[in-house]
């Protein structure tokens, strides 16, 4: 028993080490990034992905050292598997607007498709780009995979939008810094000087807000000078509709202050003019509002009295996956949380597994849960109320930027500093027990048309392909870790592949 445990630990340790030390030169070209555009379609019950295209873009802004995501954040995740060697060579968690839409009343009565797009460093060889969605129990499930072939003629290098880029504050090479590309929304060509001024204001906000202020030399800010035809932004409740480059609007999900865009391909097209880790959209409006999605984009209005707080708050979502720490039970996003498991967000807890969160920051003698009284001002504990819920969800301190625009609490502060470090050119030493669990059986692409590649951890064995009626329609001998199986003769439909008792579902279309 004990021996098994030690062996298991060693396995996990080696997996962790190998995951951390992917050699950039071996797997990637230093010539830009690969972007995969997909549509995510569905309703509140579920969704599926539809492939749109691969785009090769001129810049990659990310770290070349920390290629495997050291954090287990996000409702979604992209993984890249080298097709030759079955090696995980890149991963990133992220959030989407679609996932939030799935909690709305509208998603219960109709389907919608949302644009989604993931960017990875440009692979040298064939890779599978895999998309995963976190289920309600908090675990990632593979839902889509697509083979990227470098010599495929429809991999486009066409840049849809080419605009000048203005450096706002540049402190070093993109692979060693947090690169923020700022996009203008609703600024006309005549208003570009005003936009540049607003970008300088934004950089100054970061230079004055901790923990960014202490690390401001780790940030680059660049602005893409992309004009809109009309000035302003859509305000549906006031019947105001403006022709703008990113087509943003207030009243997302009928929430007045919630300003977002569904035109994510346009966002990516404009952002492609500069290297970036984070996209910040500045909206030319004096109305209070914004939105932020982890590794997707931040958006806030430029001309409101509260703008500097909104700018930092939304970036907390987009940069570090921080949850809202306030209570708003009517907000449909409250439905995202399952009180029987720990939420993935670093700054809220259900107390199901508090040790995995910020228990190490709590002083001895502080009661958990912590009474919400003045005695515990500025104390780290677990205060009930957070993640829109007033019961069953706990936050680290009484006040925080993610709750009431106070300075970031100690937990958010630490998370942000860890995230800044992960964008640097040295390997991260983040406090984490998290190890990427890799499945021992994988089937790509999914959906499939001509063939599937069956990835197994050890050579040998048989694969059975079983149709929806439970009938075995194909048996294949597996000779290596990667086995290409022709499935073009199979009728279209859902199949299960079984290898050594393990099963995976795939769609033939
Ligand atoms: Zn928020
Ligand atoms: Zn906080």
Short mmCIF file of C-alpha atoms and ligand atoms in Angstrom, two decimals:
data_model
loop_
_atom_site.label_atom_id
_atom_site.label_comp_id
_atom_site.label_asym_id
_atom_site.label_seq_id
_atom_site.Cartn_x
_atom_site.Cartn_y
_atom_site.Cartn_z
CA UNK A 1 0.00 0.00 0.00
CA UNK A 2 2.69 2.38 1.07
CA UNK A 3 4.88 1.44 -1.87
CA UNK A 4 2.05 2.12 -4.32
CA UNK A 5 1.57 5.50 -2.75
CA UNK A 6 5.25 6.39 -3.14
CA UNK A 7 5.25 5.21 -6.77
CA UNK A 8 2.18 7.29 -7.47
CA UNK A 9 3.81 10.34 -5.92
CA UNK A 10 6.93 9.82 -8.03
CA UNK A 11 4.80 9.52 -11.17
CA UNK A 12 2.99 12.73 -10.36
CA UNK A 13 6.26 14.46 -9.62
CA UNK A 14 7.85 13.44 -12.91
CA UNK A 15 4.71 14.41 -14.80
CA UNK A 16 4.84 17.80 -13.12
CA UNK A 17 8.52 18.25 -13.98
CA UNK A 18 8.14 17.22 -17.60
CA UNK A 19 5.08 19.41 -17.93
CA UNK A 20 7.06 22.39 -16.69
CA UNK A 21 10.01 21.89 -19.01
CA UNK A 22 8.57 21.87 -22.53
CA UNK A 23 11.32 23.00 -24.90
CA UNK A 24 9.97 25.91 -26.93
CA UNK A 25 12.48 25.52 -29.78
CA UNK A 26 11.67 21.84 -30.20
CA UNK A 27 7.95 22.29 -30.68
CA UNK A 28 7.34 25.90 -31.72
CA UNK A 29 8.51 28.43 -34.30
CA UNK A 30 9.54 31.87 -33.12
CA UNK A 31 7.48 33.43 -35.91
CA UNK A 32 4.13 34.36 -34.43
CA UNK A 33 1.10 32.56 -33.13
CA UNK A 34 -1.59 30.16 -34.25
CA UNK A 35 -5.17 31.15 -33.64
CA UNK A 36 -8.07 28.72 -33.86
CA UNK A 37 -11.51 30.25 -34.43
CA UNK A 38 -14.56 28.20 -33.48
CA UNK A 39 -18.22 28.77 -32.76
CA UNK A 40 -19.62 27.46 -29.51
CA UNK A 41 -23.29 26.68 -30.01
CA UNK A 42 -25.91 25.44 -27.61
CA UNK A 43 -28.27 26.31 -24.77
CA UNK A 44 -28.40 25.99 -20.98
CA UNK A 45 -28.25 22.18 -21.24
CA UNK A 46 -25.10 21.88 -23.29
CA UNK A 47 -23.08 22.97 -26.27
CA UNK A 48 -20.89 21.85 -29.12
CA UNK A 49 -18.08 23.41 -31.11
CA UNK A 50 -17.99 24.14 -34.83
CA UNK A 51 -14.59 24.74 -36.39
CA UNK A 52 -14.17 27.95 -38.38
CA UNK A 53 -10.48 28.35 -39.31
CA UNK A 54 -6.83 28.45 -38.35
CA UNK A 55 -5.15 31.85 -38.64
CA UNK A 56 -1.40 32.40 -38.46
CA UNK A 57 -0.77 35.76 -36.82
CA UNK A 58 2.46 37.80 -36.68
CA UNK A 59 3.07 37.96 -32.89
CA UNK A 60 3.13 35.76 -29.82
CA UNK A 61 3.21 37.69 -26.53
CA UNK A 62 3.43 34.84 -24.03
CA UNK A 63 6.23 33.30 -21.99
CA UNK A 64 8.36 30.72 -23.82
CA UNK A 65 9.25 29.05 -20.54
CA UNK A 66 5.91 28.66 -18.80
CA UNK A 67 4.13 26.93 -21.67
CA UNK A 68 2.06 24.61 -19.49
CA UNK A 69 -0.50 26.54 -17.46
CA UNK A 70 0.63 26.35 -13.82
CA UNK A 71 -2.84 27.40 -12.61
CA UNK A 72 -6.03 25.39 -12.63
CA UNK A 73 -8.26 28.39 -13.41
CA UNK A 74 -10.99 28.98 -15.97
CA UNK A 75 -14.30 27.52 -17.11
CA UNK A 76 -12.56 26.46 -20.33
CA UNK A 77 -9.10 25.27 -21.29
CA UNK A 78 -7.11 24.82 -24.48
CA UNK A 79 -4.51 22.06 -24.63
CA UNK A 80 -2.02 21.35 -27.41
CA UNK A 81 -0.74 17.80 -27.96
CA UNK A 82 2.19 17.08 -30.27
CA UNK A 83 0.70 14.55 -32.70
CA UNK A 84 3.98 12.65 -33.20
CA UNK A 85 4.99 12.14 -29.60
CA UNK A 86 1.69 12.40 -27.67
CA UNK A 87 3.27 15.15 -25.54
CA UNK A 88 1.35 17.96 -23.90
CA UNK A 89 3.22 21.07 -25.10
CA UNK A 90 0.91 23.97 -24.21
CA UNK A 91 -2.17 24.70 -22.11
CA UNK A 92 -4.14 27.73 -20.93
CA UNK A 93 -7.33 28.17 -18.96
CA UNK A 94 -9.82 30.86 -19.94
CA UNK A 95 -13.42 32.00 -19.57
CA UNK A 96 -15.99 32.81 -22.21
CA UNK A 97 -19.05 35.02 -22.52
CA UNK A 98 -20.97 31.98 -23.82
CA UNK A 99 -20.50 30.14 -20.51
CA UNK A 100 -22.10 33.08 -18.71
CA UNK A 101 -24.91 33.31 -21.26
CA UNK A 102 -25.76 29.65 -20.54
CA UNK A 103 -26.95 30.74 -17.06
CA UNK A 104 -29.55 33.19 -18.43
CA UNK A 105 -33.29 32.64 -18.90
CA UNK A 106 -32.80 33.10 -22.63
CA UNK A 107 -30.52 30.04 -22.78
CA UNK A 108 -33.37 27.91 -21.43
CA UNK A 109 -35.63 28.66 -24.37
CA UNK A 110 -33.28 29.03 -27.33
CA UNK A 111 -29.89 28.19 -28.80
CA UNK A 112 -27.17 30.64 -29.72
CA UNK A 113 -23.70 30.49 -31.26
CA UNK A 114 -20.87 32.59 -29.83
CA UNK A 115 -17.51 33.30 -31.40
CA UNK A 116 -14.57 31.79 -29.54
CA UNK A 117 -10.91 31.91 -30.40
CA UNK A 118 -7.74 30.53 -28.81
CA UNK A 119 -4.17 31.64 -29.52
CA UNK A 120 -1.10 29.45 -29.02
CA UNK A 121 2.56 29.76 -30.06
CA UNK A 122 3.03 28.66 -33.70
CA UNK A 123 3.66 24.87 -33.76
CA UNK A 124 6.48 23.46 -35.91
CA UNK A 125 4.73 20.17 -36.62
CA UNK A 126 1.29 18.60 -36.55
CA UNK A 127 -0.54 19.16 -33.27
CA UNK A 128 -3.98 18.56 -31.89
CA UNK A 129 -5.67 21.64 -30.48
CA UNK A 130 -8.05 20.37 -27.79
CA UNK A 131 -10.84 22.35 -26.14
CA UNK A 132 -12.12 21.42 -22.70
CA UNK A 133 -15.08 22.66 -20.66
CA UNK A 134 -15.29 22.44 -16.88
CA UNK A 135 -18.38 20.54 -15.77
CA UNK A 136 -20.60 21.47 -12.82
CA UNK A 137 -18.48 19.25 -10.56
CA UNK A 138 -15.44 21.33 -11.39
CA UNK A 139 -13.63 18.88 -13.66
CA UNK A 140 -12.43 19.57 -17.20
CA UNK A 141 -13.84 17.39 -19.99
CA UNK A 142 -12.41 17.22 -23.51
CA UNK A 143 -15.16 18.26 -25.90
CA UNK A 144 -13.43 19.11 -29.17
CA UNK A 145 -10.13 18.50 -30.93
CA UNK A 146 -8.77 19.52 -34.30
CA UNK A 147 -5.59 18.49 -36.10
CA UNK A 148 -3.41 21.42 -37.15
CA UNK A 149 -1.36 20.56 -40.23
CA UNK A 150 1.30 23.20 -41.03
CA UNK A 151 1.08 22.52 -44.80
CA UNK A 152 -2.72 22.74 -45.06
CA UNK A 153 -3.47 25.36 -47.75
CA UNK A 154 -6.39 26.95 -45.89
CA UNK A 155 -4.30 28.02 -42.89
CA UNK A 156 -4.68 31.72 -43.58
CA UNK A 157 -2.05 34.37 -42.96
CA UNK A 158 -4.41 37.11 -44.08
CA UNK A 159 -4.66 39.95 -41.58
CA UNK A 160 -8.18 41.28 -41.73
CA UNK A 161 -7.33 44.54 -39.97
CA UNK A 162 -3.99 46.31 -40.20
CA UNK A 163 -3.63 49.42 -38.03
CA UNK A 164 -0.74 51.43 -36.59
CA UNK A 165 0.40 50.56 -33.08
CA UNK A 166 1.48 53.14 -30.53
CA UNK A 167 3.74 52.13 -27.63
CA UNK A 168 2.28 53.53 -24.41
CA UNK A 169 4.79 51.99 -21.99
CA UNK A 170 7.25 49.28 -23.08
CA UNK A 171 9.64 47.75 -20.54
CA UNK A 172 11.06 44.70 -22.34
CA UNK A 173 10.60 41.76 -24.70
CA UNK A 174 7.07 40.29 -25.00
CA UNK A 175 8.11 36.82 -23.78
CA UNK A 176 9.30 38.24 -20.45
CA UNK A 177 6.55 40.78 -19.69
CA UNK A 178 2.80 41.04 -19.22
CA UNK A 179 1.81 42.51 -22.58
CA UNK A 180 -1.45 44.44 -22.56
CA UNK A 181 -2.81 45.47 -25.94
CA UNK A 182 -5.36 48.28 -25.65
CA UNK A 183 -8.11 48.42 -28.27
CA UNK A 184 -10.32 51.45 -28.88
CA UNK A 185 -14.06 50.95 -29.12
CA UNK A 186 -16.20 53.78 -30.49
CA UNK A 187 -13.39 56.30 -31.09
CA UNK A 188 -13.49 57.92 -34.53
CA UNK A 189 -10.31 58.76 -36.47
CA UNK A 190 -10.60 62.34 -35.19
CA UNK A 191 -10.80 61.02 -31.61
CA UNK A 192 -7.57 58.96 -31.79
CA UNK A 193 -5.50 61.56 -29.84
CA UNK A 194 -8.13 61.31 -27.10
CA UNK A 195 -7.84 57.50 -27.16
CA UNK A 196 -4.05 57.70 -26.77
CA UNK A 197 -4.58 60.00 -23.79
CA UNK A 198 -7.01 57.47 -22.29
CA UNK A 199 -4.41 54.70 -22.82
CA UNK A 200 -1.85 56.75 -20.91
CA UNK A 201 -4.43 57.22 -18.15
CA UNK A 202 -4.95 53.44 -18.09
CA UNK A 203 -1.21 52.77 -17.76
CA UNK A 204 -1.09 55.36 -14.96
CA UNK A 205 -3.94 53.59 -13.16
CA UNK A 206 -1.85 50.40 -13.15
CA UNK A 207 1.24 52.33 -12.05
CA UNK A 208 -0.68 53.50 -8.97
CA UNK A 209 -2.67 50.39 -8.00
CA UNK A 210 -1.00 47.60 -6.02
CA UNK A 211 0.20 44.99 -6.67
CA UNK A 212 0.69 46.29 -10.23
CA UNK A 213 2.48 49.44 -9.04
CA UNK A 214 5.34 47.46 -7.44
CA UNK A 215 5.70 45.41 -10.63
CA UNK A 216 5.00 48.07 -13.24
CA UNK A 217 8.34 47.31 -14.95
CA UNK A 218 6.97 43.84 -15.70
CA UNK A 219 4.23 45.33 -17.92
CA UNK A 220 4.09 46.52 -21.52
CA UNK A 221 1.19 48.63 -22.81
CA UNK A 222 0.58 49.07 -26.53
CA UNK A 223 -2.38 50.73 -28.25
CA UNK A 224 -3.83 49.73 -31.63
CA UNK A 225 -5.10 52.85 -33.39
CA UNK A 226 -8.25 51.31 -34.89
CA UNK A 227 -10.92 53.93 -35.54
CA UNK A 228 -14.69 53.34 -35.52
CA UNK A 229 -17.05 54.94 -38.02
CA UNK A 230 -19.19 56.44 -35.27
CA UNK A 231 -18.40 57.75 -31.80
CA UNK A 232 -19.79 55.98 -28.72
CA UNK A 233 -21.22 52.53 -28.05
CA UNK A 234 -24.54 50.66 -28.29
CA UNK A 235 -27.00 51.35 -25.45
CA UNK A 236 -29.97 49.10 -26.30
CA UNK A 237 -32.31 50.39 -23.55
CA UNK A 238 -31.98 53.91 -25.00
CA UNK A 239 -32.23 52.66 -28.60
CA UNK A 240 -28.72 53.99 -29.27
CA UNK A 241 -26.87 51.95 -31.89
CA UNK A 242 -23.41 52.97 -33.12
CA UNK A 243 -21.30 51.61 -35.98
CA UNK A 244 -18.16 50.65 -34.05
CA UNK A 245 -15.26 48.37 -34.83
CA UNK A 246 -15.88 45.84 -32.02
CA UNK A 247 -19.68 46.16 -31.85
CA UNK A 248 -19.87 46.39 -28.04
CA UNK A 249 -23.02 47.10 -26.07
CA UNK A 250 -24.29 47.78 -22.58
CA UNK A 251 -27.14 45.70 -21.08
CA UNK A 252 -25.46 42.33 -21.63
CA UNK A 253 -27.96 39.78 -20.27
CA UNK A 254 -30.20 42.85 -19.55
CA UNK A 255 -27.76 44.04 -16.82
CA UNK A 256 -27.42 47.80 -17.43
CA UNK A 257 -23.74 48.26 -16.52
CA UNK A 258 -22.56 45.06 -18.22
CA UNK A 259 -20.71 46.15 -21.37
CA UNK A 260 -19.36 43.38 -23.63
CA UNK A 261 -19.02 42.33 -27.26
CA UNK A 262 -19.92 39.03 -28.90
CA UNK A 263 -17.78 39.83 -31.96
CA UNK A 264 -14.70 38.10 -30.59
CA UNK A 265 -13.17 37.40 -34.02
CA UNK A 266 -13.10 41.17 -34.61
CA UNK A 267 -11.48 41.68 -31.19
CA UNK A 268 -8.77 39.15 -32.11
CA UNK A 269 -8.34 40.65 -35.60
CA UNK A 270 -7.64 44.10 -34.17
CA UNK A 271 -5.47 42.78 -31.31
CA UNK A 272 -3.28 40.84 -33.80
CA UNK A 273 -1.46 44.08 -34.66
CA UNK A 274 0.67 43.79 -31.49
CA UNK A 275 2.07 41.06 -29.22
CA UNK A 276 -0.24 40.50 -26.26
CA UNK A 277 -1.10 38.38 -23.24
CA UNK A 278 -4.16 40.42 -22.33
CA UNK A 279 -6.65 42.40 -24.42
CA UNK A 280 -7.98 45.59 -22.84
CA UNK A 281 -10.87 47.30 -24.64
CA UNK A 282 -11.44 50.96 -23.77
CA UNK A 283 -14.96 52.11 -24.59
CA UNK A 284 -15.53 55.73 -25.56
CA UNK A 285 -18.38 56.42 -23.13
CA UNK A 286 -18.92 58.24 -19.87
CA UNK A 287 -21.50 55.69 -18.69
CA UNK A 288 -20.43 53.46 -15.77
CA UNK A 289 -19.67 49.91 -16.85
CA UNK A 290 -17.46 47.13 -18.16
CA UNK A 291 -16.79 43.41 -18.09
CA UNK A 292 -13.87 41.03 -17.70
CA UNK A 293 -13.28 37.38 -18.66
CA UNK A 294 -10.27 35.31 -17.71
CA UNK A 295 -7.74 35.25 -20.58
CA UNK A 296 -10.46 36.50 -22.95
CA UNK A 297 -10.70 40.29 -22.63
CA UNK A 298 -11.28 43.19 -20.24
CA UNK A 299 -13.56 46.04 -21.14
CA UNK A 300 -14.30 49.29 -19.36
CA UNK A 301 -15.47 52.75 -20.22
CA UNK A 302 -12.86 55.47 -20.31
CA UNK A 303 -14.73 58.55 -19.24
CA UNK A 304 -16.49 57.75 -15.97
CA UNK A 305 -15.57 58.98 -12.48
CA UNK A 306 -15.24 55.36 -11.29
CA UNK A 307 -13.22 54.32 -14.35
CA UNK A 308 -9.93 53.71 -12.56
CA UNK A 309 -11.56 51.27 -10.11
CA UNK A 310 -13.50 49.55 -12.90
CA UNK A 311 -10.30 49.26 -14.97
CA UNK A 312 -8.49 47.44 -12.16
CA UNK A 313 -11.50 45.33 -11.11
CA UNK A 314 -12.17 44.01 -14.63
CA UNK A 315 -8.49 43.27 -15.12
CA UNK A 316 -8.61 41.20 -11.91
CA UNK A 317 -11.14 38.95 -13.66
CA UNK A 318 -9.33 38.84 -16.99
CA UNK A 319 -5.74 38.52 -15.80
CA UNK A 320 -5.98 36.30 -12.72
CA UNK A 321 -9.40 34.64 -12.91
CA UNK A 322 -10.54 36.45 -9.76
CA UNK A 323 -14.20 36.00 -8.85
CA UNK A 324 -16.54 38.80 -7.90
CA UNK A 325 -16.59 38.87 -4.11
CA UNK A 326 -19.87 40.78 -3.82
CA UNK A 327 -23.37 39.47 -3.21
CA UNK A 328 -26.06 39.82 -5.87
CA UNK A 329 -28.35 36.76 -5.65
CA UNK A 330 -30.46 37.87 -8.65
CA UNK A 331 -27.42 37.82 -10.92
CA UNK A 332 -27.75 34.78 -13.23
CA UNK A 333 -24.02 34.17 -12.80
CA UNK A 334 -24.76 32.92 -9.26
CA UNK A 335 -25.91 29.73 -11.01
CA UNK A 336 -22.31 29.02 -12.05
CA UNK A 337 -21.42 27.85 -8.55
CA UNK A 338 -21.85 24.35 -7.15
CA UNK A 339 -21.71 24.59 -3.35
CA UNK A 340 -20.72 20.91 -3.07
CA UNK A 341 -17.28 21.50 -4.61
CA UNK A 342 -14.55 24.13 -4.36
CA UNK A 343 -14.95 26.79 -7.04
CA UNK A 344 -11.84 27.08 -9.24
CA UNK A 345 -11.53 30.80 -8.57
CA UNK A 346 -8.65 31.48 -6.16
CA UNK A 347 -10.46 34.12 -4.05
CA UNK A 348 -13.72 32.42 -3.04
CA UNK A 349 -14.32 29.18 -1.16
CA UNK A 350 -17.22 26.90 -0.27
CA UNK A 351 -15.03 25.61 2.62
CA UNK A 352 -15.29 22.13 1.04
CA UNK A 353 -11.48 22.13 0.67
CA UNK A 354 -10.30 25.31 2.35
CA UNK A 355 -6.73 23.96 2.66
CA UNK A 356 -6.40 24.16 -1.13
CA UNK A 357 -7.26 27.86 -1.00
CA UNK A 358 -5.83 30.43 1.44
CA UNK A 359 -5.85 28.56 4.78
CA UNK A 360 -2.08 29.22 4.95
CA UNK A 361 -2.75 32.97 5.18
CA UNK A 362 -5.12 32.68 8.16
CA UNK A 363 -3.57 33.49 11.56
CA UNK A 364 -4.07 30.98 14.38
CA UNK A 365 -7.07 31.95 16.47
CA UNK A 366 -9.09 33.42 13.61
CA UNK A 367 -12.41 31.55 13.52
CA UNK A 368 -13.49 29.93 10.23
CA UNK A 369 -16.06 31.04 9.14
CA UNK A 370 -15.07 34.49 10.36
CA UNK A 371 -17.66 36.83 11.92
CA UNK A 372 -18.39 39.82 9.70
CA UNK A 373 -17.66 42.36 12.46
CA UNK A 374 -15.34 45.34 12.83
CA UNK A 375 -13.07 43.25 15.06
CA UNK A 376 -11.99 41.40 11.91
CA UNK A 377 -11.31 44.41 9.70
CA UNK A 378 -8.10 43.82 7.69
CA UNK A 379 -7.94 40.21 8.92
CA UNK A 380 -7.70 37.25 6.52
CA UNK A 381 -10.37 34.66 7.29
CA UNK A 382 -13.43 33.30 5.51
CA UNK A 383 -16.29 35.80 5.48
CA UNK A 384 -19.66 34.59 4.24
CA UNK A 385 -20.84 36.28 1.03
CA UNK A 386 -19.10 36.21 -2.34
CA UNK A 387 -19.49 34.94 -5.90
CA UNK A 388 -22.91 36.74 -6.00
CA UNK A 389 -24.14 34.42 -3.22
CA UNK A 390 -24.91 35.64 0.28
CA UNK A 391 -24.83 32.14 1.78
CA UNK A 392 -22.52 29.16 1.41
CA UNK A 393 -19.74 31.06 -0.37
CA UNK A 394 -16.90 32.77 1.53
CA UNK A 395 -14.36 35.47 0.69
CA UNK A 396 -10.92 36.17 2.23
CA UNK A 397 -11.42 39.63 3.76
CA UNK A 398 -14.25 42.01 4.55
CA UNK A 399 -13.20 44.37 1.75
CA UNK A 400 -11.49 43.92 -1.60
CA UNK A 401 -11.25 45.43 -5.08
CA UNK A 402 -13.33 42.47 -6.28
CA UNK A 403 -16.11 43.37 -3.80
CA UNK A 404 -16.28 47.09 -3.19
CA UNK A 405 -13.30 48.71 -4.98
CA UNK A 406 -11.18 48.70 -1.79
CA UNK A 407 -7.51 47.69 -2.30
CA UNK A 408 -7.09 44.02 -3.29
CA UNK A 409 -7.36 41.59 -0.36
CA UNK A 410 -4.30 39.51 0.57
CA UNK A 411 -5.47 36.49 -1.44
CA UNK A 412 -6.18 38.44 -4.63
CA UNK A 413 -2.88 40.26 -4.14
CA UNK A 414 -0.93 37.00 -3.93
CA UNK A 415 -2.75 35.54 -6.93
CA UNK A 416 -1.97 38.60 -9.05
CA UNK A 417 1.72 38.47 -8.11
CA UNK A 418 1.89 34.76 -9.00
CA UNK A 419 0.27 35.53 -12.34
CA UNK A 420 2.76 38.32 -13.11
CA UNK A 421 5.59 35.88 -12.39
CA UNK A 422 4.12 33.25 -14.74
CA UNK A 423 4.39 35.76 -17.61
CA UNK A 424 8.15 36.17 -17.13
CA UNK A 425 11.07 34.40 -18.79
CA UNK A 426 11.96 32.30 -15.75
CA UNK A 427 10.08 29.16 -14.66
CA UNK A 428 7.40 29.87 -12.07
CA UNK A 429 7.75 28.74 -8.49
CA UNK A 430 4.07 29.11 -7.70
CA UNK A 431 2.70 27.56 -4.55
CA UNK A 432 0.47 24.91 -6.03
CA UNK A 433 -0.33 21.26 -5.45
CA UNK A 434 -1.99 21.19 -8.79
CA UNK A 435 -0.88 18.56 -11.28
CA UNK A 436 -2.43 18.30 -14.73
CA UNK A 437 -4.24 14.97 -14.81
CA UNK A 438 -3.61 13.55 -18.26
CA UNK A 439 -6.00 10.90 -19.58
CA UNK A 440 -4.35 7.60 -20.53
CA UNK A 441 -6.68 7.31 -23.55
CA UNK A 442 -7.32 10.13 -26.00
CA UNK A 443 -9.10 10.20 -29.36
CA UNK A 444 -8.48 13.06 -31.81
CA UNK A 445 -9.83 14.73 -33.85
CA UNK A 446 -13.33 14.98 -32.47
CA UNK A 447 -15.60 15.26 -34.46
CA UNK A 448 -13.76 13.03 -36.99
CA UNK A 449 -14.34 12.44 -40.69
CA UNK A 450 -11.60 10.30 -42.26
CA UNK A 451 -9.54 8.99 -39.34
CA UNK A 452 -8.98 9.13 -35.60
CA UNK A 453 -5.66 9.11 -33.81
CA UNK A 454 -5.83 6.91 -30.73
CA UNK A 455 -3.31 7.97 -28.08
CA UNK A 456 -2.50 5.45 -25.34
CA UNK A 457 0.06 5.56 -22.55
CA UNK A 458 1.58 2.17 -23.30
CA UNK A 459 1.95 0.23 -26.52
CA UNK A 460 -0.07 -2.86 -27.29
CA UNK A 461 -3.64 -3.86 -26.64
CA UNK A 462 -6.81 -3.76 -28.65
CA UNK A 463 -9.24 -0.97 -29.32
CA UNK A 464 -12.92 -1.67 -29.82
CA UNK A 465 -15.17 0.85 -31.54
CA UNK A 466 -18.76 0.51 -30.37
CA UNK A 467 -21.80 2.16 -31.94
CA UNK A 468 -24.76 3.76 -30.19
CA UNK A 469 -26.57 0.39 -30.00
CA UNK A 470 -23.69 -1.18 -28.09
CA UNK A 471 -22.52 -3.21 -31.08
CA UNK A 472 -18.78 -3.55 -31.72
CA UNK A 473 -18.30 -2.30 -35.28
CA UNK A 474 -14.51 -2.34 -35.45
CA UNK A 475 -11.56 -3.93 -33.65
CA UNK A 476 -8.08 -2.50 -34.05
CA UNK A 477 -4.68 -3.69 -32.85
CA UNK A 478 -2.70 -0.87 -31.20
CA UNK A 479 1.01 -1.05 -32.03
CA UNK A 480 2.34 2.23 -30.66
CA UNK A 481 1.42 5.16 -28.44
CA UNK A 482 -0.16 6.97 -31.39
CA UNK A 483 -2.33 4.87 -33.73
CA UNK A 484 -4.12 6.24 -36.78
CA UNK A 485 -7.40 4.42 -37.41
CA UNK A 486 -9.39 5.00 -40.62
CA UNK A 487 -13.06 5.56 -39.80
CA UNK A 488 -14.29 6.96 -43.13
CA UNK A 489 -16.37 3.79 -43.75
CA UNK A 490 -18.33 4.16 -40.51
CA UNK A 491 -21.82 5.68 -40.77
CA UNK A 492 -22.10 9.16 -39.22
CA UNK A 493 -22.98 9.12 -35.54
CA UNK A 494 -21.74 8.86 -31.98
CA UNK A 495 -19.25 6.09 -31.10
CA UNK A 496 -17.37 4.89 -28.06
CA UNK A 497 -13.84 3.56 -28.25
CA UNK A 498 -12.77 1.11 -25.54
CA UNK A 499 -9.14 0.32 -24.69
CA UNK A 500 -8.15 -1.72 -21.62
CA UNK A 501 -11.49 -0.99 -19.95
CA UNK A 502 -11.22 2.78 -20.48
CA UNK A 503 -13.68 4.46 -22.85
CA UNK A 504 -13.87 7.71 -24.83
CA UNK A 505 -16.75 9.06 -26.87
CA UNK A 506 -16.27 10.56 -30.35
CA UNK A 507 -18.45 11.77 -33.19
CA UNK A 508 -18.07 10.62 -36.81
CA UNK A 509 -19.46 13.18 -39.26
ZN1 LIG B 1 -16.61 41.92 -11.47
ZN1 LIG B 2 -10.06 39.64 -2.97
#
